[in-house]
């Protein structure tokens, strides 16, 4: 077995101990990407030169006796809405097709400083608006479990890249479920942290009060380690929490004995049986492991979707105003500046982005602000209060991740509202700013993975990930990646050392 | 129940600087109305006693010190622009003064 | 024609004297090469985020304090509209929860103007119009420089309490002096550090109703401000007199044509879609911030005027000197005047020299050592140096410092000996016998001529007072004979 298929901590340890070089690990990842890309289209850009330079730098540091960091030599994929100096950052939009940022986002910088090797920019729904990657201007990503199905979205490329074993780690952004929903569809772990835990500096904004960067991994331990590296205070982001980076990995194995778990009733009737059954089974598993589980009704959760579809487009309409053809990106000429702006934006934005800009502009416009945006913000307060009340009784909540498993291409493209429903179970955590994780827990009758969400109060990542790890430990075999659309031979042999929780987690899983 | 007229949609498209063809404007007018119907629950909420939440964080007073940091290289900045002249960004004629 | 009253409210945009911009670390500097003080934040690049400059907050609070405002918890909003000088196509500004509200500005004549609000916001870039003589409507295309984008501004909005062009000018002059005194601004209108828009309306004399107002822009000097208000009030009056209505609109002051014209011909529907800026957190002026702002506050112009008036022997005595007082306060020379007076100089004398000779030296005059200023004034009042000589010595003292007596000697301004003076008077008498006779026979009007001739003969080295005394003594001698 390749080190790429083991735990991330183990891989980094192998690189640090010079058991394998960062360059060798990278070349294997690049080979896998090359082999799988024509079928999957996970990446908008593969960063061949930059990745090789970084791998060389990591190996050089190790040779010089320096420690390159916790993610030494670990190939990572970045959603193509995270700014990378010198590498195009397109947001899968024609309007930014040729834009090369002159700066690195904070997370990108932190990853490099921890020795990670960024291998490419992953596909997404344009400007992270969508739940299937079908809204990418550069074509959709395919789900490695079934090439006829969507990987979910908007971080579909990042989820599929980990699910297919192309990279052990990837990063995405989650505004209404854009990490957790594709994680569920692709059978990987996806974490949306507490708002403010991870810097947004360099993340191209969709809806600023909801956006948060998070990680994908094959295991909870991998995703948790990635989050540890990415998290921490950033003076460049006013909304970044001024706290020391959390320790997430060390407590993962502590179990769930004595924890109070609430199962959110309100979603169970709204989702496919495979999804509600997975959530119920998860609660039973936690009870069996010593937690106390109880169903809880939080009807305010159902306010999430409508509130979100006012707040997110409103903020987006303002965030996306800057794409006007003046300073960067696409320009479609016109006789005067207003016409040039309007032609550029109509040509550069895809249909879903245009639709959301229209909704958001309308919701903020004179005479409608109070009825829509103002009311949605009050609904947000109501939802947060309901969460607060629930967290007086429970340490964590368990809920389905998605209303269904991965759907076929084109299944929902004709009906925007049907597509929006994909985020039903994930949106409340974005509105409240609370953390949530999707962990693979079942297979449906089509053999597709189904995730379960664990939700926690603000900064509850340690307990949330502990619960997720407990679920992962008892999940049926075969519920998660990596799966290969095509077989590949391993260039890098498994070393003898390592071990640890991450390694064990990775070892349990059989390829799909 | 709020339905949007095509004139309203046209006004919104102008505010948003989107040059939409009539066909798309028609389609969007319908979709917008459908969505407003969908979020009707929000409009009907009794929120008399509920303050709005603009932001999930209870933070305040986040500042940076008044210290100069390096700016970007002008050549790099201008290289990204669709059109420049005399080290400035070039735009077609502007029809009105700034508000 | 009916009698009208002019009603004016002023909006003053003040650029804050911070080292960096409001939300990023780019230099806040006037006159740099285009697009050199720009970064991802102030260019509005995708992914960038604003972080509030603490010094800008302090300066805004100083302004609030100086204008007797209530300083309150505040938030920032986004004001959404498309314009190429605005990198994000929204402006981060304070809307319904500004930091300073409900203040007051008292003018030197004792009248008071209410301050509605003084809020923080970011500046826009600068556009240059190419072709069509640089006018926006005739230009072929425009060019944008974003150096100014993101520079911190405080917008100070007055109540419509101003009733004349003169009062509007006095308001801006006083506000400018306050802004300079707080250290919040350099107050340079010509560099755009201070930009004034006037909301002008008229109403029938004695009425309380407000008329429809027009906002007049492009007021680049106090002179423009005064003229534009007068013109606009006249324009509105003739409209109303001829039975027409004033339309609410924005008008542009054309200094060369001495008139205002409407800015927008087509109907422009602005809808700013304000909403709370999600990238920033609330600003809550706590005790520490308030303490810092108020302790950094210098003495305000009103207090400084009072101080000078007291030194000049009270408000009554000072009344005739208001212009000179205004000048020294505007140039911050009042400390110098007071220090020289404390050092024995006559306060009126010190004020006069400061408001005239020193004022022409500009800002560097502030650096003059008060002790040498006082001794120079002493040399003048004792008759050792003439007024002309003092004027020649002052610039050098300002430039290089030093002992005034020493500097005067270097200029060859040695005290004129009695002998030399007497022989100069002899020369004048023999050259102008007729005039001298008139003087001796009591024609006082000719004294000035004779003194002038003596000054001329001594090439300005004689002290005017001493010459007059010497001439009088000589006449007394002649009459006694």
PDB file of N, CA, C and O in Angstrom, chain C residues 307-372:
ATOM      1  N   UNK C 307      -7.531  83.009  25.058  1.00  0.00           N
ATOM      2  CA  UNK C 307      -6.237  83.198  25.706  1.00  0.00           C
ATOM      3  C   UNK C 307      -5.530  84.448  25.167  1.00  0.00           C
ATOM      4  O   UNK C 307      -5.001  85.253  25.906  1.00  0.00           O
ATOM      5  N   UNK C 308      -5.568  84.571  23.839  1.00  0.00           N
ATOM      6  CA  UNK C 308      -4.923  85.736  23.219  1.00  0.00           C
ATOM      7  C   UNK C 308      -5.626  87.029  23.615  1.00  0.00           C
ATOM      8  O   UNK C 308      -4.997  88.041  23.920  1.00  0.00           O
ATOM      9  N   UNK C 309      -6.964  86.968  23.601  1.00  0.00           N
ATOM     10  CA  UNK C 309      -7.744  88.153  23.960  1.00  0.00           C
ATOM     11  C   UNK C 309      -7.398  88.607  25.365  1.00  0.00           C
ATOM     12  O   UNK C 309      -7.233  89.803  25.622  1.00  0.00           O
ATOM     13  N   UNK C 310      -7.266  87.649  26.265  1.00  0.00           N
ATOM     14  CA  UNK C 310      -6.930  87.993  27.644  1.00  0.00           C
ATOM     15  C   UNK C 310      -5.572  88.683  27.689  1.00  0.00           C
ATOM     16  O   UNK C 310      -5.386  89.694  28.366  1.00  0.00           O
ATOM     17  N   UNK C 311      -4.605  88.138  26.934  1.00  0.00           N
ATOM     18  CA  UNK C 311      -3.270  88.725  26.928  1.00  0.00           C
ATOM     19  C   UNK C 311      -3.295  90.142  26.355  1.00  0.00           C
ATOM     20  O   UNK C 311      -2.483  90.988  26.698  1.00  0.00           O
ATOM     21  N   UNK C 312      -4.259  90.396  25.450  1.00  0.00           N
ATOM     22  CA  UNK C 312      -4.353  91.704  24.806  1.00  0.00           C
ATOM     23  C   UNK C 312      -5.183  92.684  25.627  1.00  0.00           C
ATOM     24  O   UNK C 312      -5.514  93.772  25.149  1.00  0.00           O
ATOM     25  N   UNK C 313      -5.561  92.248  26.832  1.00  0.00           N
ATOM     26  CA  UNK C 313      -6.276  93.173  27.713  1.00  0.00           C
ATOM     27  C   UNK C 313      -7.782  93.027  27.653  1.00  0.00           C
ATOM     28  O   UNK C 313      -8.511  93.966  27.962  1.00  0.00           O
ATOM     29  N   UNK C 314      -8.244  91.870  27.205  1.00  0.00           N
ATOM     30  CA  UNK C 314      -9.682  91.604  27.250  1.00  0.00           C
ATOM     31  C   UNK C 314     -10.335  91.725  25.896  1.00  0.00           C
ATOM     32  O   UNK C 314      -9.767  92.287  24.946  1.00  0.00           O
ATOM     33  N   UNK C 315     -11.539  91.146  25.816  1.00  0.00           N
ATOM     34  CA  UNK C 315     -12.256  91.033  24.551  1.00  0.00           C
ATOM     35  C   UNK C 315     -12.504  92.407  23.913  1.00  0.00           C
ATOM     36  O   UNK C 315     -12.408  92.562  22.701  1.00  0.00           O
ATOM     37  N   UNK C 316     -12.787  93.407  24.758  1.00  0.00           N
ATOM     38  CA  UNK C 316     -13.071  94.748  24.240  1.00  0.00           C
ATOM     39  C   UNK C 316     -11.884  95.283  23.450  1.00  0.00           C
ATOM     40  O   UNK C 316     -12.017  95.725  22.319  1.00  0.00           O
ATOM     41  N   UNK C 317     -10.718  95.205  24.061  1.00  0.00           N
ATOM     42  CA  UNK C 317      -9.504  95.691  23.402  1.00  0.00           C
ATOM     43  C   UNK C 317      -9.191  94.895  22.165  1.00  0.00           C
ATOM     44  O   UNK C 317      -8.619  95.413  21.215  1.00  0.00           O
ATOM     45  N   UNK C 318      -9.523  93.618  22.207  1.00  0.00           N
ATOM     46  CA  UNK C 318      -9.112  92.714  21.129  1.00  0.00           C
ATOM     47  C   UNK C 318     -10.020  92.795  19.913  1.00  0.00           C
ATOM     48  O   UNK C 318      -9.664  92.326  18.840  1.00  0.00           O
ATOM     49  N   UNK C 319     -11.182  93.434  20.089  1.00  0.00           N
ATOM     50  CA  UNK C 319     -12.175  93.391  19.017  1.00  0.00           C
ATOM     51  C   UNK C 319     -11.611  93.835  17.663  1.00  0.00           C
ATOM     52  O   UNK C 319     -11.810  93.194  16.649  1.00  0.00           O
ATOM     53  N   UNK C 320     -10.847  94.935  17.698  1.00  0.00           N
ATOM     54  CA  UNK C 320     -10.312  95.476  16.452  1.00  0.00           C
ATOM     55  C   UNK C 320      -9.218  94.586  15.866  1.00  0.00           C
ATOM     56  O   UNK C 320      -8.792  94.777  14.732  1.00  0.00           O
ATOM     57  N   UNK C 321      -8.761  93.646  16.663  1.00  0.00           N
ATOM     58  CA  UNK C 321      -7.626  92.826  16.228  1.00  0.00           C
ATOM     59  C   UNK C 321      -8.051  91.434  15.783  1.00  0.00           C
ATOM     60  O   UNK C 321      -7.218  90.548  15.621  1.00  0.00           O
ATOM     61  N   UNK C 322      -9.368  91.205  15.587  1.00  0.00           N
ATOM     62  CA  UNK C 322      -9.867  89.866  15.306  1.00  0.00           C
ATOM     63  C   UNK C 322      -9.202  89.222  14.090  1.00  0.00           C
ATOM     64  O   UNK C 322      -8.917  88.031  14.078  1.00  0.00           O
ATOM     65  N   UNK C 323      -8.950  90.027  13.055  1.00  0.00           N
ATOM     66  CA  UNK C 323      -8.331  89.467  11.856  1.00  0.00           C
ATOM     67  C   UNK C 323      -6.935  88.931  12.157  1.00  0.00           C
ATOM     68  O   UNK C 323      -6.571  87.840  11.746  1.00  0.00           O
ATOM     69  N   UNK C 324      -6.175  89.757  12.884  1.00  0.00           N
ATOM     70  CA  UNK C 324      -4.817  89.333  13.225  1.00  0.00           C
ATOM     71  C   UNK C 324      -4.841  88.110  14.142  1.00  0.00           C
ATOM     72  O   UNK C 324      -4.047  87.187  13.974  1.00  0.00           O
ATOM     73  N   UNK C 325      -5.785  88.110  15.077  1.00  0.00           N
ATOM     74  CA  UNK C 325      -5.911  86.957  15.981  1.00  0.00           C
ATOM     75  C   UNK C 325      -6.229  85.707  15.161  1.00  0.00           C
ATOM     76  O   UNK C 325      -5.634  84.637  15.345  1.00  0.00           O
ATOM     77  N   UNK C 326      -7.154  85.869  14.222  1.00  0.00           N
ATOM     78  CA  UNK C 326      -7.526  84.738  13.369  1.00  0.00           C
ATOM     79  C   UNK C 326      -6.334  84.199  12.602  1.00  0.00           C
ATOM     80  O   UNK C 326      -6.128  82.983  12.527  1.00  0.00           O
ATOM     81  N   UNK C 327      -5.527  85.123  12.084  1.00  0.00           N
ATOM     82  CA  UNK C 327      -4.367  84.687  11.304  1.00  0.00           C
ATOM     83  C   UNK C 327      -3.368  83.912  12.158  1.00  0.00           C
ATOM     84  O   UNK C 327      -2.909  82.847  11.768  1.00  0.00           O
ATOM     85  N   UNK C 328      -3.041  84.437  13.329  1.00  0.00           N
ATOM     86  CA  UNK C 328      -2.008  83.738  14.119  1.00  0.00           C
ATOM     87  C   UNK C 328      -2.533  82.388  14.616  1.00  0.00           C
ATOM     88  O   UNK C 328      -1.772  81.428  14.728  1.00  0.00           O
ATOM     89  N   UNK C 329      -3.839  82.296  14.862  1.00  0.00           N
ATOM     90  CA  UNK C 329      -4.366  81.013  15.320  1.00  0.00           C
ATOM     91  C   UNK C 329      -4.381  80.006  14.175  1.00  0.00           C
ATOM     92  O   UNK C 329      -3.997  78.854  14.337  1.00  0.00           O
ATOM     93  N   UNK C 330      -4.762  80.497  13.008  1.00  0.00           N
ATOM     94  CA  UNK C 330      -4.779  79.610  11.864  1.00  0.00           C
ATOM     95  C   UNK C 330      -3.385  79.051  11.590  1.00  0.00           C
ATOM     96  O   UNK C 330      -3.232  77.892  11.207  1.00  0.00           O
ATOM     97  N   UNK C 331      -2.377  79.896  11.800  1.00  0.00           N
ATOM     98  CA  UNK C 331      -1.012  79.445  11.520  1.00  0.00           C
ATOM     99  C   UNK C 331      -0.329  78.884  12.773  1.00  0.00           C
ATOM    100  O   UNK C 331       0.862  78.587  12.747  1.00  0.00           O
ATOM    101  N   UNK C 332      -1.105  78.761  13.844  1.00  0.00           N
ATOM    102  CA  UNK C 332      -0.562  78.239  15.102  1.00  0.00           C
ATOM    103  C   UNK C 332       0.625  79.066  15.585  1.00  0.00           C
ATOM    104  O   UNK C 332       1.611  78.524  16.076  1.00  0.00           O
ATOM    105  N   UNK C 333       0.544  80.381  15.449  1.00  0.00           N
ATOM    106  CA  UNK C 333       1.604  81.259  15.946  1.00  0.00           C
ATOM    107  C   UNK C 333       1.219  81.871  17.284  1.00  0.00           C
ATOM    108  O   UNK C 333       1.959  82.695  17.832  1.00  0.00           O
ATOM    109  N   UNK C 334       0.050  81.472  17.803  1.00  0.00           N
ATOM    110  CA  UNK C 334      -0.427  82.098  19.037  1.00  0.00           C
ATOM    111  C   UNK C 334       0.468  81.772  20.229  1.00  0.00           C
ATOM    112  O   UNK C 334       0.688  82.620  21.093  1.00  0.00           O
ATOM    113  N   UNK C 335       1.016  80.548  20.256  1.00  0.00           N
ATOM    114  CA  UNK C 335       1.914  80.197  21.358  1.00  0.00           C
ATOM    115  C   UNK C 335       3.132  81.123  21.358  1.00  0.00           C
ATOM    116  O   UNK C 335       3.598  81.563  22.412  1.00  0.00           O
ATOM    117  N   UNK C 336       3.609  81.424  20.171  1.00  0.00           N
ATOM    118  CA  UNK C 336       4.777  82.283  20.024  1.00  0.00           C
ATOM    119  C   UNK C 336       4.476  83.697  20.525  1.00  0.00           C
ATOM    120  O   UNK C 336       5.268  84.307  21.258  1.00  0.00           O
ATOM    121  N   UNK C 337       3.316  84.206  20.152  1.00  0.00           N
ATOM    122  CA  UNK C 337       2.922  85.550  20.580  1.00  0.00           C
ATOM    123  C   UNK C 337       2.833  85.612  22.110  1.00  0.00           C
ATOM    124  O   UNK C 337       3.352  86.536  22.749  1.00  0.00           O
ATOM    125  N   UNK C 338       2.203  84.568  22.667  1.00  0.00           N
ATOM    126  CA  UNK C 338       2.033  84.564  24.121  1.00  0.00           C
ATOM    127  C   UNK C 338       3.376  84.442  24.831  1.00  0.00           C
ATOM    128  O   UNK C 338       3.631  85.119  25.835  1.00  0.00           O
ATOM    129  N   UNK C 339       4.258  83.607  24.280  1.00  0.00           N
ATOM    130  CA  UNK C 339       5.567  83.417  24.916  1.00  0.00           C
ATOM    131  C   UNK C 339       6.382  84.709  24.831  1.00  0.00           C
ATOM    132  O   UNK C 339       7.052  85.101  25.789  1.00  0.00           O
ATOM    133  N   UNK C 340       6.324  85.387  23.686  1.00  0.00           N
ATOM    134  CA  UNK C 340       7.066  86.643  23.543  1.00  0.00           C
ATOM    135  C   UNK C 340       6.522  87.684  24.511  1.00  0.00           C
ATOM    136  O   UNK C 340       7.276  88.439  25.121  1.00  0.00           O
ATOM    137  N   UNK C 341       5.189  87.706  24.671  1.00  0.00           N
ATOM    138  CA  UNK C 341       4.583  88.651  25.612  1.00  0.00           C
ATOM    139  C   UNK C 341       5.035  88.341  27.026  1.00  0.00           C
ATOM    140  O   UNK C 341       5.369  89.246  27.795  1.00  0.00           O
ATOM    141  N   UNK C 342       5.051  87.053  27.345  1.00  0.00           N
ATOM    142  CA  UNK C 342       5.497  86.663  28.683  1.00  0.00           C
ATOM    143  C   UNK C 342       6.956  87.079  28.880  1.00  0.00           C
ATOM    144  O   UNK C 342       7.391  87.366  29.991  1.00  0.00           O
ATOM    145  N   UNK C 343       7.718  87.119  27.789  1.00  0.00           N
ATOM    146  CA  UNK C 343       9.125  87.511  27.854  1.00  0.00           C
ATOM    147  C   UNK C 343       9.311  89.025  27.810  1.00  0.00           C
ATOM    148  O   UNK C 343      10.416  89.494  27.579  1.00  0.00           O
ATOM    149  N   UNK C 344       8.233  89.776  27.946  1.00  0.00           N
ATOM    150  CA  UNK C 344       8.366  91.218  28.080  1.00  0.00           C
ATOM    151  C   UNK C 344       7.912  92.018  26.882  1.00  0.00           C
ATOM    152  O   UNK C 344       7.854  93.245  26.934  1.00  0.00           O
ATOM    153  N   UNK C 345       7.584  91.355  25.742  1.00  0.00           N
ATOM    154  CA  UNK C 345       7.151  92.102  24.560  1.00  0.00           C
ATOM    155  C   UNK C 345       5.747  92.642  24.759  1.00  0.00           C
ATOM    156  O   UNK C 345       4.962  92.082  25.524  1.00  0.00           O
ATOM    157  N   UNK C 346       5.439  93.724  24.055  1.00  0.00           N
ATOM    158  CA  UNK C 346       4.073  94.235  24.076  1.00  0.00           C
ATOM    159  C   UNK C 346       3.214  93.259  23.270  1.00  0.00           C
ATOM    160  O   UNK C 346       3.509  92.986  22.107  1.00  0.00           O
ATOM    161  N   UNK C 347       2.140  92.702  23.866  1.00  0.00           N
ATOM    162  CA  UNK C 347       1.348  91.668  23.178  1.00  0.00           C
ATOM    163  C   UNK C 347       0.808  92.131  21.834  1.00  0.00           C
ATOM    164  O   UNK C 347       0.795  91.362  20.869  1.00  0.00           O
ATOM    165  N   UNK C 348       0.409  93.391  21.776  1.00  0.00           N
ATOM    166  CA  UNK C 348      -0.154  93.920  20.537  1.00  0.00           C
ATOM    167  C   UNK C 348       0.917  93.984  19.438  1.00  0.00           C
ATOM    168  O   UNK C 348       0.676  93.641  18.285  1.00  0.00           O
ATOM    169  N   UNK C 349       2.092  94.410  19.863  1.00  0.00           N
ATOM    170  CA  UNK C 349       3.240  94.491  18.973  1.00  0.00           C
ATOM    171  C   UNK C 349       3.598  93.092  18.451  1.00  0.00           C
ATOM    172  O   UNK C 349       3.792  92.865  17.255  1.00  0.00           O
ATOM    173  N   UNK C 350       3.632  92.142  19.388  1.00  0.00           N
ATOM    174  CA  UNK C 350       3.960  90.754  19.022  1.00  0.00           C
ATOM    175  C   UNK C 350       2.913  90.201  18.058  1.00  0.00           C
ATOM    176  O   UNK C 350       3.235  89.542  17.059  1.00  0.00           O
ATOM    177  N   UNK C 351       1.645  90.485  18.364  1.00  0.00           N
ATOM    178  CA  UNK C 351       0.551  89.990  17.515  1.00  0.00           C
ATOM    179  C   UNK C 351       0.693  90.555  16.098  1.00  0.00           C
ATOM    180  O   UNK C 351       0.589  89.829  15.110  1.00  0.00           O
ATOM    181  N   UNK C 352       0.972  91.847  16.040  1.00  0.00           N
ATOM    182  CA  UNK C 352       1.085  92.517  14.758  1.00  0.00           C
ATOM    183  C   UNK C 352       2.218  91.925  13.912  1.00  0.00           C
ATOM    184  O   UNK C 352       2.027  91.579  12.743  1.00  0.00           O
ATOM    185  N   UNK C 353       3.371  91.788  14.502  1.00  0.00           N
ATOM    186  CA  UNK C 353       4.504  91.229  13.755  1.00  0.00           C
ATOM    187  C   UNK C 353       4.239  89.773  13.361  1.00  0.00           C
ATOM    188  O   UNK C 353       4.613  89.334  12.284  1.00  0.00           O
ATOM    189  N   UNK C 354       3.562  89.016  14.249  1.00  0.00           N
ATOM    190  CA  UNK C 354       3.286  87.601  13.952  1.00  0.00           C
ATOM    191  C   UNK C 354       2.274  87.494  12.819  1.00  0.00           C
ATOM    192  O   UNK C 354       2.432  86.687  11.901  1.00  0.00           O
ATOM    193  N   UNK C 355       1.231  88.325  12.879  1.00  0.00           N
ATOM    194  CA  UNK C 355       0.160  88.227  11.878  1.00  0.00           C
ATOM    195  C   UNK C 355       0.603  88.741  10.524  1.00  0.00           C
ATOM    196  O   UNK C 355       0.032  88.359   9.508  1.00  0.00           O
ATOM    197  N   UNK C 356       1.616  89.564  10.485  1.00  0.00           N
ATOM    198  CA  UNK C 356       2.060  90.112   9.210  1.00  0.00           C
ATOM    199  C   UNK C 356       3.377  89.489   8.751  1.00  0.00           C
ATOM    200  O   UNK C 356       3.394  88.620   7.905  1.00  0.00           O
ATOM    201  N   UNK C 357       4.490  89.923   9.409  1.00  0.00           N
ATOM    202  CA  UNK C 357       5.784  89.472   8.921  1.00  0.00           C
ATOM    203  C   UNK C 357       5.981  87.961   9.074  1.00  0.00           C
ATOM    204  O   UNK C 357       6.479  87.295   8.181  1.00  0.00           O
ATOM    205  N   UNK C 358       5.574  87.414  10.231  1.00  0.00           N
ATOM    206  CA  UNK C 358       5.795  85.983  10.441  1.00  0.00           C
ATOM    207  C   UNK C 358       4.841  85.140   9.589  1.00  0.00           C
ATOM    208  O   UNK C 358       5.207  84.094   9.062  1.00  0.00           O
ATOM    209  N   UNK C 359       3.622  85.619   9.435  1.00  0.00           N
ATOM    210  CA  UNK C 359       2.641  84.862   8.672  1.00  0.00           C
ATOM    211  C   UNK C 359       3.139  84.620   7.254  1.00  0.00           C
ATOM    212  O   UNK C 359       2.912  83.556   6.684  1.00  0.00           O
ATOM    213  N   UNK C 360       3.878  85.610   6.716  1.00  0.00           N
ATOM    214  CA  UNK C 360       4.349  85.443   5.342  1.00  0.00           C
ATOM    215  C   UNK C 360       5.452  84.393   5.258  1.00  0.00           C
ATOM    216  O   UNK C 360       5.827  83.975   4.170  1.00  0.00           O
ATOM    217  N   UNK C 361       5.973  83.984   6.393  1.00  0.00           N
ATOM    218  CA  UNK C 361       7.009  82.940   6.399  1.00  0.00           C
ATOM    219  C   UNK C 361       6.406  81.531   6.363  1.00  0.00           C
ATOM    220  O   UNK C 361       7.130  80.544   6.311  1.00  0.00           O
ATOM    221  N   UNK C 362       5.089  81.454   6.469  1.00  0.00           N
ATOM    222  CA  UNK C 362       4.440  80.140   6.405  1.00  0.00           C
ATOM    223  C   UNK C 362       4.664  79.322   7.664  1.00  0.00           C
ATOM    224  O   UNK C 362       4.987  79.866   8.730  1.00  0.00           O
ATOM    225  N   UNK C 363       4.538  77.991   7.483  1.00  0.00           N
ATOM    226  CA  UNK C 363       4.535  77.087   8.630  1.00  0.00           C
ATOM    227  C   UNK C 363       5.829  77.094   9.430  1.00  0.00           C
ATOM    228  O   UNK C 363       5.832  76.874  10.631  1.00  0.00           O
ATOM    229  N   UNK C 364       6.960  77.345   8.728  1.00  0.00           N
ATOM    230  CA  UNK C 364       8.231  77.248   9.450  1.00  0.00           C
ATOM    231  C   UNK C 364       8.368  78.332  10.510  1.00  0.00           C
ATOM    232  O   UNK C 364       9.184  78.216  11.414  1.00  0.00           O
ATOM    233  N   UNK C 365       7.517  79.385  10.403  1.00  0.00           N
ATOM    234  CA  UNK C 365       7.586  80.461  11.383  1.00  0.00           C
ATOM    235  C   UNK C 365       7.351  79.943  12.801  1.00  0.00           C
ATOM    236  O   UNK C 365       7.843  80.510  13.771  1.00  0.00           O
ATOM    237  N   UNK C 366       6.584  78.834  12.882  1.00  0.00           N
ATOM    238  CA  UNK C 366       6.301  78.251  14.193  1.00  0.00           C
ATOM    239  C   UNK C 366       7.567  77.861  14.943  1.00  0.00           C
ATOM    240  O   UNK C 366       7.582  77.766  16.150  1.00  0.00           O
ATOM    241  N   UNK C 367       8.628  77.613  14.177  1.00  0.00           N
ATOM    242  CA  UNK C 367       9.864  77.135  14.801  1.00  0.00           C
ATOM    243  C   UNK C 367      10.671  78.270  15.450  1.00  0.00           C
ATOM    244  O   UNK C 367      11.654  78.018  16.134  1.00  0.00           O
ATOM    245  N   UNK C 368      10.251  79.488  15.231  1.00  0.00           N
ATOM    246  CA  UNK C 368      11.008  80.623  15.785  1.00  0.00           C
ATOM    247  C   UNK C 368      11.061  80.557  17.317  1.00  0.00           C
ATOM    248  O   UNK C 368      10.064  80.270  17.972  1.00  0.00           O
ATOM    249  N   UNK C 369      12.268  80.830  17.838  1.00  0.00           N
ATOM    250  CA  UNK C 369      12.451  80.795  19.279  1.00  0.00           C
ATOM    251  C   UNK C 369      11.774  82.021  19.900  1.00  0.00           C
ATOM    252  O   UNK C 369      12.095  83.160  19.544  1.00  0.00           O
ATOM    253  N   UNK C 370      10.847  81.814  20.837  1.00  0.00           N
ATOM    254  CA  UNK C 370      10.108  82.953  21.403  1.00  0.00           C
ATOM    255  C   UNK C 370      11.021  83.962  22.094  1.00  0.00           C
ATOM    256  O   UNK C 370      10.717  85.160  22.100  1.00  0.00           O
ATOM    257  N   UNK C 371      12.127  83.489  22.656  1.00  0.00           N
ATOM    258  CA  UNK C 371      13.029  84.411  23.348  1.00  0.00           C
ATOM    259  C   UNK C 371      13.666  85.380  22.354  1.00  0.00           C
ATOM    260  O   UNK C 371      13.702  86.590  22.569  1.00  0.00           O
ATOM    261  N   UNK C 372      14.101  84.864  21.224  1.00  0.00           N
ATOM    262  CA  UNK C 372      14.738  85.790  20.271  1.00  0.00           C
ATOM    263  C   UNK C 372      13.674  86.667  19.602  1.00  0.00           C
ATOM    264  O   UNK C 372      13.954  87.819  19.258  1.00  0.00           O
TER     265      UNK C 372
END
